[in-house]
Amino acid sequence: VVREAQELVAQGVKEIILIAQDTTAYGRDLGQRDALPGLIEEILASVPVLRWLRILYSYPQHITSRLVDVMAAREQVCHYLDMPLQHSHPEVLRRMRRSPDIAGVRHLIATLRQWIPDIALRTTFIVGYPGETEQEFAHLLDFMREIAFDKVGVFAYSPEAGTPAATMPGQVPDEVKEERFRRAMELQQGISLARNKAQVGRILPVLVEGQGDGLSVGRSYRDAPAIDGMVLVPGAVSPGEMISARIVQGLEYDLVG
């Protein structure tokens, strides 16, 4: 991994993404229980000119204080974390065979925001999972309001042959799943707008990825490629350049600089 990072930076790459279904599982096959922070340190020591190192995806139960320390102390590590939570109600999480420890998630998020005040937090939720009641869905909406994630992806559950969930009792009708999907997305749109408006006045590094119609389009540290929003700035800047942009407007999903 370190050698690949060296090769990429030598080619001029400015952003490297460490990605896995669960990056915090790195090293467990070697008998190491908290190896991701050490890997990050090795990468940054080997390529000190790297501008951004982004981490996707990390399960909250395995995010350690050492990892938070490294993220807070190393300016090259993007202050961005995607934690795939999938739901907030303990009973739904149990049916999903996931940890139901939402109190632990709340504590982790409070810690992250205390140690890294400008962190952008992203998660994904599934609505309409078998057995999900209206009360359990309302719990999810309340959780979204409480935490106010910067970015949220919402998916309506769809059965996949051969999985335990496909034959579970309490399959939610498609029209109910779609209605819950719409309500969750509408709620998050307002939250995302407020979070983006809070960026107005900040000066952010922006990695430019394209241009057209008198605008250059790029991403800040708050935006992972292909899944998050963009930063729009006037003028023509060559793709691959990193510029500083003063944010003047926050839209539902994008920023204007």
PDB file of C-alpha atoms in Angstrom:
ATOM      1  CA  VAL A   1       0.000   0.000   0.000  1.00  0.00           C
ATOM      2  CA  VAL A   2       2.801   2.401   0.887  1.00  0.00           C
ATOM      3  CA  ARG A   3       4.658   1.581  -2.333  1.00  0.00           C
ATOM      4  CA  GLU A   4       1.521   2.208  -4.397  1.00  0.00           C
ATOM      5  CA  ALA A   5       1.069   5.575  -2.674  1.00  0.00           C
ATOM      6  CA  GLN A   6       4.664   6.485  -3.570  1.00  0.00           C
ATOM      7  CA  GLU A   7       4.078   5.523  -7.210  1.00  0.00           C
ATOM      8  CA  LEU A   8       0.860   7.566  -7.419  1.00  0.00           C
ATOM      9  CA  VAL A   9       2.400  10.691  -5.890  1.00  0.00           C
ATOM     10  CA  ALA A  10       5.351  10.362  -8.276  1.00  0.00           C
ATOM     11  CA  GLN A  11       2.798  10.544 -11.109  1.00  0.00           C
ATOM     12  CA  GLY A  12       1.422  13.806  -9.720  1.00  0.00           C
ATOM     13  CA  VAL A  13      -1.604  12.478  -7.832  1.00  0.00           C
ATOM     14  CA  LYS A  14      -2.790  14.948  -5.189  1.00  0.00           C
ATOM     15  CA  GLU A  15      -5.445  12.837  -3.447  1.00  0.00           C
ATOM     16  CA  ILE A  16      -5.205   9.224  -2.343  1.00  0.00           C
ATOM     17  CA  ILE A  17      -8.199   7.368  -0.971  1.00  0.00           C
ATOM     18  CA  LEU A  18      -7.779   4.450   1.401  1.00  0.00           C
ATOM     19  CA  ILE A  19     -10.909   2.434   0.714  1.00  0.00           C
ATOM     20  CA  ALA A  20     -12.294  -0.840   2.019  1.00  0.00           C
ATOM     21  CA  GLN A  21     -15.602  -2.231   3.161  1.00  0.00           C
ATOM     22  CA  ASP A  22     -14.175  -1.459   6.613  1.00  0.00           C
ATOM     23  CA  THR A  23     -10.798   0.298   6.634  1.00  0.00           C
ATOM     24  CA  THR A  24     -10.533  -0.188  10.396  1.00  0.00           C
ATOM     25  CA  ALA A  25     -10.231  -3.947   9.773  1.00  0.00           C
ATOM     26  CA  TYR A  26      -6.785  -3.349   8.255  1.00  0.00           C
ATOM     27  CA  GLY A  27      -4.154  -5.566   9.895  1.00  0.00           C
ATOM     28  CA  ARG A  28      -6.500  -7.942  11.705  1.00  0.00           C
ATOM     29  CA  ASP A  29      -5.310 -10.824   9.518  1.00  0.00           C
ATOM     30  CA  LEU A  30      -1.839 -10.063  10.885  1.00  0.00           C
ATOM     31  CA  GLY A  31      -3.041 -10.116  14.471  1.00  0.00           C
ATOM     32  CA  GLN A  32      -3.047  -6.315  14.799  1.00  0.00           C
ATOM     33  CA  ARG A  33      -6.186  -4.732  16.242  1.00  0.00           C
ATOM     34  CA  ASP A  34      -5.520  -1.029  15.562  1.00  0.00           C
ATOM     35  CA  ALA A  35      -3.238  -0.965  12.537  1.00  0.00           C
ATOM     36  CA  LEU A  36      -4.924   1.691  10.374  1.00  0.00           C
ATOM     37  CA  PRO A  37      -3.384   4.690  12.205  1.00  0.00           C
ATOM     38  CA  GLY A  38       0.073   3.177  11.740  1.00  0.00           C
ATOM     39  CA  LEU A  39      -0.545   2.642   8.030  1.00  0.00           C
ATOM     40  CA  ILE A  40      -1.626   6.271   7.660  1.00  0.00           C
ATOM     41  CA  GLU A  41       1.535   7.444   9.412  1.00  0.00           C
ATOM     42  CA  GLU A  42       3.672   5.227   7.144  1.00  0.00           C
ATOM     43  CA  ILE A  43       2.036   6.595   4.008  1.00  0.00           C
ATOM     44  CA  LEU A  44       2.427  10.225   5.069  1.00  0.00           C
ATOM     45  CA  ALA A  45       6.048   9.678   6.101  1.00  0.00           C
ATOM     46  CA  SER A  46       6.818   8.141   2.704  1.00  0.00           C
ATOM     47  CA  VAL A  47       5.018  10.827   0.620  1.00  0.00           C
ATOM     48  CA  PRO A  48       5.172  14.082   2.626  1.00  0.00           C
ATOM     49  CA  VAL A  49       4.191  16.123  -0.469  1.00  0.00           C
ATOM     50  CA  LEU A  50       0.802  14.367  -0.735  1.00  0.00           C
ATOM     51  CA  ARG A  51      -1.952  16.956  -0.324  1.00  0.00           C
ATOM     52  CA  TRP A  52      -4.926  14.789   0.706  1.00  0.00           C
ATOM     53  CA  LEU A  53      -5.353  11.333   2.195  1.00  0.00           C
ATOM     54  CA  ARG A  54      -9.027  10.354   2.489  1.00  0.00           C
ATOM     55  CA  ILE A  55     -10.415   7.380   4.445  1.00  0.00           C
ATOM     56  CA  LEU A  56     -13.453   5.397   3.196  1.00  0.00           C
ATOM     57  CA  TYR A  57     -15.247   3.531   4.936  1.00  0.00           C
ATOM     58  CA  SER A  58     -14.965   3.075   8.715  1.00  0.00           C
ATOM     59  CA  TYR A  59     -17.354   1.293  11.040  1.00  0.00           C
ATOM     60  CA  PRO A  60     -17.962   3.276  14.233  1.00  0.00           C
ATOM     61  CA  GLN A  61     -17.397   0.356  16.600  1.00  0.00           C
ATOM     62  CA  HIS A  62     -13.757   0.176  15.468  1.00  0.00           C
ATOM     63  CA  ILE A  63     -12.816   3.859  15.230  1.00  0.00           C
ATOM     64  CA  THR A  64     -10.222   4.246  17.978  1.00  0.00           C
ATOM     65  CA  SER A  65      -8.949   7.274  19.837  1.00  0.00           C
ATOM     66  CA  ARG A  66      -5.572   6.679  18.147  1.00  0.00           C
ATOM     67  CA  LEU A  67      -7.192   6.980  14.715  1.00  0.00           C
ATOM     68  CA  VAL A  68      -8.958  10.191  15.741  1.00  0.00           C
ATOM     69  CA  ASP A  69      -5.634  11.508  17.075  1.00  0.00           C
ATOM     70  CA  VAL A  70      -3.896  10.868  13.745  1.00  0.00           C
ATOM     71  CA  MET A  71      -6.732  12.485  11.790  1.00  0.00           C
ATOM     72  CA  ALA A  72      -6.651  15.548  14.023  1.00  0.00           C
ATOM     73  CA  ALA A  73      -2.864  15.913  14.065  1.00  0.00           C
ATOM     74  CA  ARG A  74      -2.038  15.292  10.395  1.00  0.00           C
ATOM     75  CA  GLU A  75      -3.239  18.086   8.116  1.00  0.00           C
ATOM     76  CA  GLN A  76      -2.912  15.858   5.034  1.00  0.00           C
ATOM     77  CA  VAL A  77      -5.639  13.549   6.340  1.00  0.00           C
ATOM     78  CA  CYS A  78      -8.973  14.912   5.133  1.00  0.00           C
ATOM     79  CA  HIS A  79     -11.243  15.863   7.997  1.00  0.00           C
ATOM     80  CA  TYR A  80     -13.911  13.634   6.513  1.00  0.00           C
ATOM     81  CA  LEU A  81     -15.287  10.316   7.681  1.00  0.00           C
ATOM     82  CA  ASP A  82     -17.905   8.006   6.203  1.00  0.00           C
ATOM     83  CA  MET A  83     -19.460   5.683   8.766  1.00  0.00           C
ATOM     84  CA  PRO A  84     -22.039   3.313   7.216  1.00  0.00           C
ATOM     85  CA  LEU A  85     -24.620   3.161  10.020  1.00  0.00           C
ATOM     86  CA  GLN A  86     -27.597   1.796   8.000  1.00  0.00           C
ATOM     87  CA  HIS A  87     -30.156   2.671  10.716  1.00  0.00           C
ATOM     88  CA  SER A  88     -30.559   4.180  14.173  1.00  0.00           C
ATOM     89  CA  HIS A  89     -33.157   1.982  15.851  1.00  0.00           C
ATOM     90  CA  PRO A  90     -31.585  -0.821  17.914  1.00  0.00           C
ATOM     91  CA  GLU A  91     -34.187  -3.410  16.886  1.00  0.00           C
ATOM     92  CA  VAL A  92     -33.713  -2.728  13.175  1.00  0.00           C
ATOM     93  CA  LEU A  93     -29.949  -2.963  13.645  1.00  0.00           C
ATOM     94  CA  ARG A  94     -30.343  -6.291  15.437  1.00  0.00           C
ATOM     95  CA  ARG A  95     -32.407  -7.625  12.529  1.00  0.00           C
ATOM     96  CA  MET A  96     -29.611  -6.432  10.230  1.00  0.00           C
ATOM     97  CA  ARG A  97     -27.126  -8.298  12.459  1.00  0.00           C
ATOM     98  CA  ARG A  98     -25.327  -5.036  13.197  1.00  0.00           C
ATOM     99  CA  SER A  99     -24.296  -3.504  16.478  1.00  0.00           C
ATOM    100  CA  PRO A 100     -27.294  -1.843  18.167  1.00  0.00           C
ATOM    101  CA  ASP A 101     -25.038   0.455  20.228  1.00  0.00           C
ATOM    102  CA  ILE A 102     -26.413   3.821  19.093  1.00  0.00           C
ATOM    103  CA  ALA A 103     -25.327   5.401  22.385  1.00  0.00           C
ATOM    104  CA  GLY A 104     -21.761   4.532  21.423  1.00  0.00           C
ATOM    105  CA  VAL A 105     -22.266   6.122  18.007  1.00  0.00           C
ATOM    106  CA  ARG A 106     -23.535   9.326  19.632  1.00  0.00           C
ATOM    107  CA  HIS A 107     -20.489   9.406  21.917  1.00  0.00           C
ATOM    108  CA  LEU A 108     -18.110   8.818  18.991  1.00  0.00           C
ATOM    109  CA  ILE A 109     -19.653  11.626  16.929  1.00  0.00           C
ATOM    110  CA  ALA A 110     -19.433  14.021  19.875  1.00  0.00           C
ATOM    111  CA  THR A 111     -15.758  13.063  20.303  1.00  0.00           C
ATOM    112  CA  LEU A 112     -15.011  13.526  16.609  1.00  0.00           C
ATOM    113  CA  ARG A 113     -16.624  16.960  16.561  1.00  0.00           C
ATOM    114  CA  GLN A 114     -14.796  17.973  19.726  1.00  0.00           C
ATOM    115  CA  TRP A 115     -11.347  16.880  18.519  1.00  0.00           C
ATOM    116  CA  ILE A 116     -11.865  17.785  14.841  1.00  0.00           C
ATOM    117  CA  PRO A 117     -14.342  20.692  14.834  1.00  0.00           C
ATOM    118  CA  ASP A 118     -14.418  21.061  11.028  1.00  0.00           C
ATOM    119  CA  ILE A 119     -14.955  17.369  10.308  1.00  0.00           C
ATOM    120  CA  ALA A 120     -17.477  16.445   7.608  1.00  0.00           C
ATOM    121  CA  LEU A 121     -19.454  13.337   8.530  1.00  0.00           C
ATOM    122  CA  ARG A 122     -21.197  11.094   6.036  1.00  0.00           C
ATOM    123  CA  THR A 123     -23.332   8.001   6.489  1.00  0.00           C
ATOM    124  CA  THR A 124     -25.819   5.775   4.696  1.00  0.00           C
ATOM    125  CA  PHE A 125     -29.236   4.556   5.820  1.00  0.00           C
ATOM    126  CA  ILE A 126     -31.549   1.832   4.579  1.00  0.00           C
ATOM    127  CA  VAL A 127     -35.302   2.425   4.852  1.00  0.00           C
ATOM    128  CA  GLY A 128     -37.955  -0.247   4.533  1.00  0.00           C
ATOM    129  CA  TYR A 129     -35.814  -3.083   5.868  1.00  0.00           C
ATOM    130  CA  PRO A 130     -38.035  -6.102   6.681  1.00  0.00           C
ATOM    131  CA  GLY A 131     -40.005  -5.477   9.846  1.00  0.00           C
ATOM    132  CA  GLU A 132     -39.353  -1.730   9.963  1.00  0.00           C
ATOM    133  CA  THR A 133     -42.327  -0.089  11.645  1.00  0.00           C
ATOM    134  CA  GLU A 134     -43.430   3.509  11.286  1.00  0.00           C
ATOM    135  CA  GLN A 135     -42.184   4.084  14.840  1.00  0.00           C
ATOM    136  CA  GLU A 136     -38.737   2.690  13.976  1.00  0.00           C
ATOM    137  CA  PHE A 137     -38.609   4.856  10.849  1.00  0.00           C
ATOM    138  CA  ALA A 138     -39.610   7.925  12.908  1.00  0.00           C
ATOM    139  CA  HIS A 139     -36.714   7.085  15.239  1.00  0.00           C
ATOM    140  CA  LEU A 140     -34.380   7.267  12.238  1.00  0.00           C
ATOM    141  CA  LEU A 141     -35.730  10.684  11.207  1.00  0.00           C
ATOM    142  CA  ASP A 142     -35.290  11.989  14.767  1.00  0.00           C
ATOM    143  CA  PHE A 143     -31.714  10.659  14.785  1.00  0.00           C
ATOM    144  CA  MET A 144     -30.974  12.413  11.482  1.00  0.00           C
ATOM    145  CA  ARG A 145     -32.281  15.702  12.911  1.00  0.00           C
ATOM    146  CA  GLU A 146     -30.276  15.250  16.115  1.00  0.00           C
ATOM    147  CA  ILE A 147     -26.913  14.425  14.536  1.00  0.00           C
ATOM    148  CA  ALA A 148     -27.239  16.605  11.409  1.00  0.00           C
ATOM    149  CA  PHE A 149     -24.801  14.662   9.243  1.00  0.00           C
ATOM    150  CA  ASP A 150     -23.153  16.721   6.510  1.00  0.00           C
ATOM    151  CA  LYS A 151     -23.843  14.029   3.917  1.00  0.00           C
ATOM    152  CA  VAL A 152     -26.329  11.166   3.894  1.00  0.00           C
ATOM    153  CA  GLY A 153     -27.097   8.500   1.331  1.00  0.00           C
ATOM    154  CA  VAL A 154     -30.520   6.862   1.652  1.00  0.00           C
ATOM    155  CA  PHE A 155     -31.476   3.571   0.024  1.00  0.00           C
ATOM    156  CA  ALA A 156     -34.807   1.773  -0.098  1.00  0.00           C
ATOM    157  CA  TYR A 157     -34.300  -1.865   0.872  1.00  0.00           C
ATOM    158  CA  SER A 158     -34.485  -4.325  -2.014  1.00  0.00           C
ATOM    159  CA  PRO A 159     -34.416  -8.093  -1.422  1.00  0.00           C
ATOM    160  CA  GLU A 160     -31.517 -10.094  -2.753  1.00  0.00           C
ATOM    161  CA  ALA A 161     -32.002 -13.792  -3.381  1.00  0.00           C
ATOM    162  CA  GLY A 162     -30.166 -16.061  -0.975  1.00  0.00           C
ATOM    163  CA  THR A 163     -29.877 -13.508   1.838  1.00  0.00           C
ATOM    164  CA  PRO A 164     -31.594 -14.011   5.211  1.00  0.00           C
ATOM    165  CA  ALA A 165     -33.442 -10.689   4.859  1.00  0.00           C
ATOM    166  CA  ALA A 166     -35.121 -11.777   1.622  1.00  0.00           C
ATOM    167  CA  THR A 167     -37.236 -14.352   3.446  1.00  0.00           C
ATOM    168  CA  MET A 168     -37.780 -12.419   6.689  1.00  0.00           C
ATOM    169  CA  PRO A 169     -41.367 -11.827   7.781  1.00  0.00           C
ATOM    170  CA  GLY A 170     -42.665  -8.268   7.666  1.00  0.00           C
ATOM    171  CA  GLN A 171     -41.546  -7.342   4.163  1.00  0.00           C
ATOM    172  CA  VAL A 172     -42.378  -3.656   3.701  1.00  0.00           C
ATOM    173  CA  PRO A 173     -44.548  -2.807   0.645  1.00  0.00           C
ATOM    174  CA  ASP A 174     -42.734  -1.002  -2.153  1.00  0.00           C
ATOM    175  CA  GLU A 175     -44.956   2.067  -1.936  1.00  0.00           C
ATOM    176  CA  VAL A 176     -44.159   2.418   1.788  1.00  0.00           C
ATOM    177  CA  LYS A 177     -40.431   2.045   1.136  1.00  0.00           C
ATOM    178  CA  GLU A 178     -40.577   4.731  -1.548  1.00  0.00           C
ATOM    179  CA  GLU A 179     -42.538   7.081   0.691  1.00  0.00           C
ATOM    180  CA  ARG A 180     -40.033   6.634   3.520  1.00  0.00           C
ATOM    181  CA  PHE A 181     -37.150   7.142   1.102  1.00  0.00           C
ATOM    182  CA  ARG A 182     -38.693  10.431  -0.056  1.00  0.00           C
ATOM    183  CA  ARG A 183     -39.300  11.678   3.506  1.00  0.00           C
ATOM    184  CA  ALA A 184     -35.742  10.859   4.599  1.00  0.00           C
ATOM    185  CA  MET A 185     -34.228  12.518   1.528  1.00  0.00           C
ATOM    186  CA  GLU A 186     -36.350  15.651   1.957  1.00  0.00           C
ATOM    187  CA  LEU A 187     -35.289  15.916   5.591  1.00  0.00           C
ATOM    188  CA  GLN A 188     -31.604  15.508   4.754  1.00  0.00           C
ATOM    189  CA  GLN A 189     -31.821  18.049   1.945  1.00  0.00           C
ATOM    190  CA  GLY A 190     -32.702  20.751   4.472  1.00  0.00           C
ATOM    191  CA  ILE A 191     -29.953  19.596   6.840  1.00  0.00           C
ATOM    192  CA  SER A 192     -27.401  19.527   4.012  1.00  0.00           C
ATOM    193  CA  LEU A 193     -28.393  23.054   2.970  1.00  0.00           C
ATOM    194  CA  ALA A 194     -27.868  24.333   6.516  1.00  0.00           C
ATOM    195  CA  ARG A 195     -24.502  22.562   6.827  1.00  0.00           C
ATOM    196  CA  ASN A 196     -23.370  24.004   3.494  1.00  0.00           C
ATOM    197  CA  LYS A 197     -24.516  27.522   4.377  1.00  0.00           C
ATOM    198  CA  ALA A 198     -22.352  27.241   7.501  1.00  0.00           C
ATOM    199  CA  GLN A 199     -19.314  27.029   5.179  1.00  0.00           C
ATOM    200  CA  VAL A 200     -19.894  30.548   3.800  1.00  0.00           C
ATOM    201  CA  GLY A 201     -16.883  32.752   4.567  1.00  0.00           C
ATOM    202  CA  ARG A 202     -14.429  29.864   4.880  1.00  0.00           C
ATOM    203  CA  ILE A 203     -11.417  29.628   2.577  1.00  0.00           C
ATOM    204  CA  LEU A 204     -11.104  26.027   1.420  1.00  0.00           C
ATOM    205  CA  PRO A 205      -8.554  24.208  -0.729  1.00  0.00           C
ATOM    206  CA  VAL A 206     -10.344  22.952  -3.841  1.00  0.00           C
ATOM    207  CA  LEU A 207      -9.066  20.230  -6.155  1.00  0.00           C
ATOM    208  CA  VAL A 208     -10.268  21.214  -9.622  1.00  0.00           C
ATOM    209  CA  GLU A 209     -11.661  18.366 -11.734  1.00  0.00           C
ATOM    210  CA  GLY A 210     -13.180  20.102 -14.750  1.00  0.00           C
ATOM    211  CA  GLN A 211     -14.334  23.330 -16.352  1.00  0.00           C
ATOM    212  CA  GLY A 212     -16.956  24.709 -18.704  1.00  0.00           C
ATOM    213  CA  ASP A 213     -19.342  27.632 -19.259  1.00  0.00           C
ATOM    214  CA  GLY A 214     -16.968  29.975 -17.478  1.00  0.00           C
ATOM    215  CA  LEU A 215     -16.844  27.842 -14.337  1.00  0.00           C
ATOM    216  CA  SER A 216     -14.319  25.501 -12.800  1.00  0.00           C
ATOM    217  CA  VAL A 217     -15.676  22.534 -10.852  1.00  0.00           C
ATOM    218  CA  GLY A 218     -13.830  20.850  -8.025  1.00  0.00           C
ATOM    219  CA  ARG A 219     -14.048  19.304  -4.586  1.00  0.00           C
ATOM    220  CA  SER A 220     -13.102  20.404  -1.102  1.00  0.00           C
ATOM    221  CA  TYR A 221     -11.911  18.049   1.642  1.00  0.00           C
ATOM    222  CA  ARG A 222     -15.616  17.734   2.538  1.00  0.00           C
ATOM    223  CA  ASP A 223     -16.442  15.954  -0.719  1.00  0.00           C
ATOM    224  CA  ALA A 224     -15.477  12.454  -1.780  1.00  0.00           C
ATOM    225  CA  PRO A 225     -15.421  11.859  -5.547  1.00  0.00           C
ATOM    226  CA  ALA A 226     -18.572  10.569  -7.270  1.00  0.00           C
ATOM    227  CA  ILE A 227     -20.735  10.543  -4.120  1.00  0.00           C
ATOM    228  CA  ASP A 228     -20.671  14.074  -2.691  1.00  0.00           C
ATOM    229  CA  GLY A 229     -21.191  17.599  -3.969  1.00  0.00           C
ATOM    230  CA  MET A 230     -18.923  19.996  -5.815  1.00  0.00           C
ATOM    231  CA  VAL A 231     -17.424  23.447  -5.381  1.00  0.00           C
ATOM    232  CA  LEU A 232     -18.178  25.826  -8.266  1.00  0.00           C
ATOM    233  CA  VAL A 233     -15.791  28.729  -8.863  1.00  0.00           C
ATOM    234  CA  PRO A 234     -15.694  31.312 -11.681  1.00  0.00           C
ATOM    235  CA  GLY A 235     -12.955  31.203 -14.279  1.00  0.00           C
ATOM    236  CA  ALA A 236     -10.983  28.486 -16.043  1.00  0.00           C
ATOM    237  CA  VAL A 237      -8.577  26.458 -13.907  1.00  0.00           C
ATOM    238  CA  SER A 238      -6.792  23.403 -15.261  1.00  0.00           C
ATOM    239  CA  PRO A 239      -8.035  20.060 -13.908  1.00  0.00           C
ATOM    240  CA  GLY A 240      -5.644  18.716 -11.305  1.00  0.00           C
ATOM    241  CA  GLU A 241      -4.785  22.144  -9.913  1.00  0.00           C
ATOM    242  CA  MET A 242      -5.476  22.842  -6.256  1.00  0.00           C
ATOM    243  CA  ILE A 243      -6.699  26.372  -5.532  1.00  0.00           C
ATOM    244  CA  SER A 244      -7.982  28.302  -2.541  1.00  0.00           C
ATOM    245  CA  ALA A 245     -11.623  29.360  -2.767  1.00  0.00           C
ATOM    246  CA  ARG A 246     -13.596  31.637  -0.467  1.00  0.00           C
ATOM    247  CA  ILE A 247     -17.061  30.146  -0.080  1.00  0.00           C
ATOM    248  CA  VAL A 248     -19.795  32.670  -0.844  1.00  0.00           C
ATOM    249  CA  GLN A 249     -22.895  30.471  -1.122  1.00  0.00           C
ATOM    250  CA  GLY A 250     -24.141  27.146   0.156  1.00  0.00           C
ATOM    251  CA  LEU A 251     -26.617  25.151  -1.939  1.00  0.00           C
ATOM    252  CA  GLU A 252     -28.424  21.927  -1.058  1.00  0.00           C
ATOM    253  CA  TYR A 253     -25.516  19.760  -2.175  1.00  0.00           C
ATOM    254  CA  ASP A 254     -22.868  22.097  -3.620  1.00  0.00           C
ATOM    255  CA  LEU A 255     -20.835  25.131  -2.619  1.00  0.00           C
ATOM    256  CA  VAL A 256     -20.124  28.275  -4.626  1.00  0.00           C
ATOM    257  CA  GLY A 257     -16.711  29.901  -4.208  1.00  0.00           C
TER     258      GLY A 257
END
